[in-house]
XYZ file of C-alpha atoms in Angstrom:
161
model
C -17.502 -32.786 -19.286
C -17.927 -35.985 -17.427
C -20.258 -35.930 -14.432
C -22.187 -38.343 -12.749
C -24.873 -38.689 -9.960
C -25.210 -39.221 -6.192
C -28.869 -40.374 -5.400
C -29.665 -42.729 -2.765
C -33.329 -44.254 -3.788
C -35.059 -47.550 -2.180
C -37.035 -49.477 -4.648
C -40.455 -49.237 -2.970
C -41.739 -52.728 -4.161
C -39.411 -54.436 -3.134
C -40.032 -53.352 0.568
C -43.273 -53.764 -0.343
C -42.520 -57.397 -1.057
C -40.025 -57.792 2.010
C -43.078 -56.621 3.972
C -45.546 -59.320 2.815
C -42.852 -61.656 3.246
C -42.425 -60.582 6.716
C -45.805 -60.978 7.513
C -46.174 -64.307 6.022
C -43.199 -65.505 7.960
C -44.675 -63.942 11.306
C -47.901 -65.929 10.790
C -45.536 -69.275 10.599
C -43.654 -68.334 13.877
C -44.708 -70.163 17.096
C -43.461 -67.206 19.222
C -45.798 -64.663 17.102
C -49.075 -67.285 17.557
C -51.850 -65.221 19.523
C -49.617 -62.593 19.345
C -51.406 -59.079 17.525
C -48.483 -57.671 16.146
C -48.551 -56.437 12.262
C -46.184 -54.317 9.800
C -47.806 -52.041 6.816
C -46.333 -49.477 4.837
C -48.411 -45.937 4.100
C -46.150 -43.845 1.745
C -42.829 -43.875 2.803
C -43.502 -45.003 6.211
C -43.516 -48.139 8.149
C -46.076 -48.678 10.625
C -44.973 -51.638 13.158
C -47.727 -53.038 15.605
C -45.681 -55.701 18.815
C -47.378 -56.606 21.887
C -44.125 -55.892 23.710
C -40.403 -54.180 23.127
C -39.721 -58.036 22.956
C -41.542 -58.784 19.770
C -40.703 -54.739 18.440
C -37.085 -55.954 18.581
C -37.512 -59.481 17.278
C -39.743 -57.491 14.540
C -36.720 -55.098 13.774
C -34.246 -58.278 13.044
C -37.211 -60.134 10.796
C -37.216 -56.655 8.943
C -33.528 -56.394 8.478
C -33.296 -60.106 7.447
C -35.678 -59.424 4.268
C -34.432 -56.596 3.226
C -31.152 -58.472 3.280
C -32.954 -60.759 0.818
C -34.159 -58.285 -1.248
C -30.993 -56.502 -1.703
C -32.027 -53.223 0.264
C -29.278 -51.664 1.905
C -31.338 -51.617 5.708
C -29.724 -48.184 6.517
C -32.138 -46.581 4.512
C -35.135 -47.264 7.415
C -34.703 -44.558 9.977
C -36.560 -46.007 13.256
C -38.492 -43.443 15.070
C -38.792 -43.498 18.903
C -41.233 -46.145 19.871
C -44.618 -45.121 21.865
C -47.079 -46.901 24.217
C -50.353 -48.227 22.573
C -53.221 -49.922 24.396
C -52.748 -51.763 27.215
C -48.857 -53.054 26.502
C -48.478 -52.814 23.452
C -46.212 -50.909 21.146
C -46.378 -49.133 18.052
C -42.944 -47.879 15.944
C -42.948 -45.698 13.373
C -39.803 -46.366 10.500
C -39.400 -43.785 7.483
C -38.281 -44.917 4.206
C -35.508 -42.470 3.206
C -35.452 -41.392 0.262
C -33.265 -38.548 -1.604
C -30.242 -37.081 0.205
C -31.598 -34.413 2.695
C -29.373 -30.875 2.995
C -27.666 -31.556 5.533
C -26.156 -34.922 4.549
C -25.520 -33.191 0.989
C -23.738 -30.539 2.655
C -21.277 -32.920 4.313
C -20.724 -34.660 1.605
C -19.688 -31.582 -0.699
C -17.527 -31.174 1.919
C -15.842 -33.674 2.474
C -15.611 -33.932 -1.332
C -13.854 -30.557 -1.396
C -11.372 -31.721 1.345
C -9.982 -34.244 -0.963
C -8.514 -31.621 -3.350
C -9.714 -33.480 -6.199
C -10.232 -31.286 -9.476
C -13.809 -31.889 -9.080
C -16.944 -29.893 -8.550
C -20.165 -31.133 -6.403
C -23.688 -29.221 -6.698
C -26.713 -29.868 -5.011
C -29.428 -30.506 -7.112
C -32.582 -30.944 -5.480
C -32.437 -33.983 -3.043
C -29.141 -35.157 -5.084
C -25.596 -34.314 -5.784
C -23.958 -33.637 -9.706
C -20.009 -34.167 -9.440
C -18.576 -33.114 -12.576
C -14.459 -32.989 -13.568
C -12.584 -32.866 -16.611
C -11.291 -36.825 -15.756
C -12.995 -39.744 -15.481
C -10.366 -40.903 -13.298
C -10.961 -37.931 -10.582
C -14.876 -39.144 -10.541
C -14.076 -42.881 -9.734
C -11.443 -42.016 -7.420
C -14.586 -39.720 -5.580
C -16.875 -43.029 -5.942
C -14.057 -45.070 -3.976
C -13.605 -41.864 -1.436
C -16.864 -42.244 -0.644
C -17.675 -45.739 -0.733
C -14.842 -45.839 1.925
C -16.831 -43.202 4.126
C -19.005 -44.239 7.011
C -22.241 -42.999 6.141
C -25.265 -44.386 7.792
C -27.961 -43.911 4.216
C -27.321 -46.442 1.456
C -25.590 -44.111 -1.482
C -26.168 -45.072 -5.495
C -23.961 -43.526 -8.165
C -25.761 -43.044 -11.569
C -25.316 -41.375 -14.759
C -21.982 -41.612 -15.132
C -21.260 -40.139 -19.012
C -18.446 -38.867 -20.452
């Protein structure tokens, strides 16, 4: 039966390399001169250092520009609330996402359902098997939800017949 897989995956070194470009960039900036801010990933977390919400935001749009670069979808960084360091500073935690956590796989087997497509959608793990006895139902669920609004970056893989 044909089938194929929803996963939604970031290539780690290639944030890893968006990072380092970041920094290298920062160290080149005349607004970030004296300034102590820094970015470093631990895992799948982003640790960002600013000396003010000014430079945190300004930080945010550098980090969005090289993952643009790098071909990383940026909805796949999920910013945490930012908290008060020493003095004025700032410090912002940003997760990595990776997988496709219950609830989101939930919705989406839903929504999948709602198109009365002869398909079926199982959770496996932290991603989704669709499986139907037409190729043509599958790509017409890739297009469904390509066209859906969904804020994580979606990949569709093993598709066999």
């Amino acid at each position: 039966m044909p089938s194929f897989d929803i996963v939604s995956k970031t290539d780690l070194s290639e944030v890893d390399n968006a990072l380092a470009n970041m920094s290298r960039e920062m160290e080149q900036r005349y607004d970030f001169k004296g300034a102590s801010a820094s970015i470093e990933r631990k895992g799948d977390e982003i640790v960002i250092n600013a000396d003010d919400d000014l430079k945190l935001k300004q930080m945010h749009e550098l980090l969005q520009g090289h993952l643009a670069r790098r071909q990383i979808d940026a909805g796949c960084i999920e910013y945490k609330t930012a908290e008060k360091a020493a003095g004025q500073s700032v410090r912002q935690t940003a997760v990595i996402r990776q997988g496709i956590d219950k609830e989101l796989a939930k919705k989406l087997v839903k929504e999948i359902k709602a198109q009365k497509l002869k398909v079926q959608a199982a959770i496996q793990g932290d991603e989704l098997r669709v499986t139907g006895k037409k190729r043509d139902d599958l790509q017409a669920v890739i297009a469904f939800l390509k066209e859906l609004s969904i804020e994580q970056p979606l990949q569709y893989e093993n598709f066999r017949d």
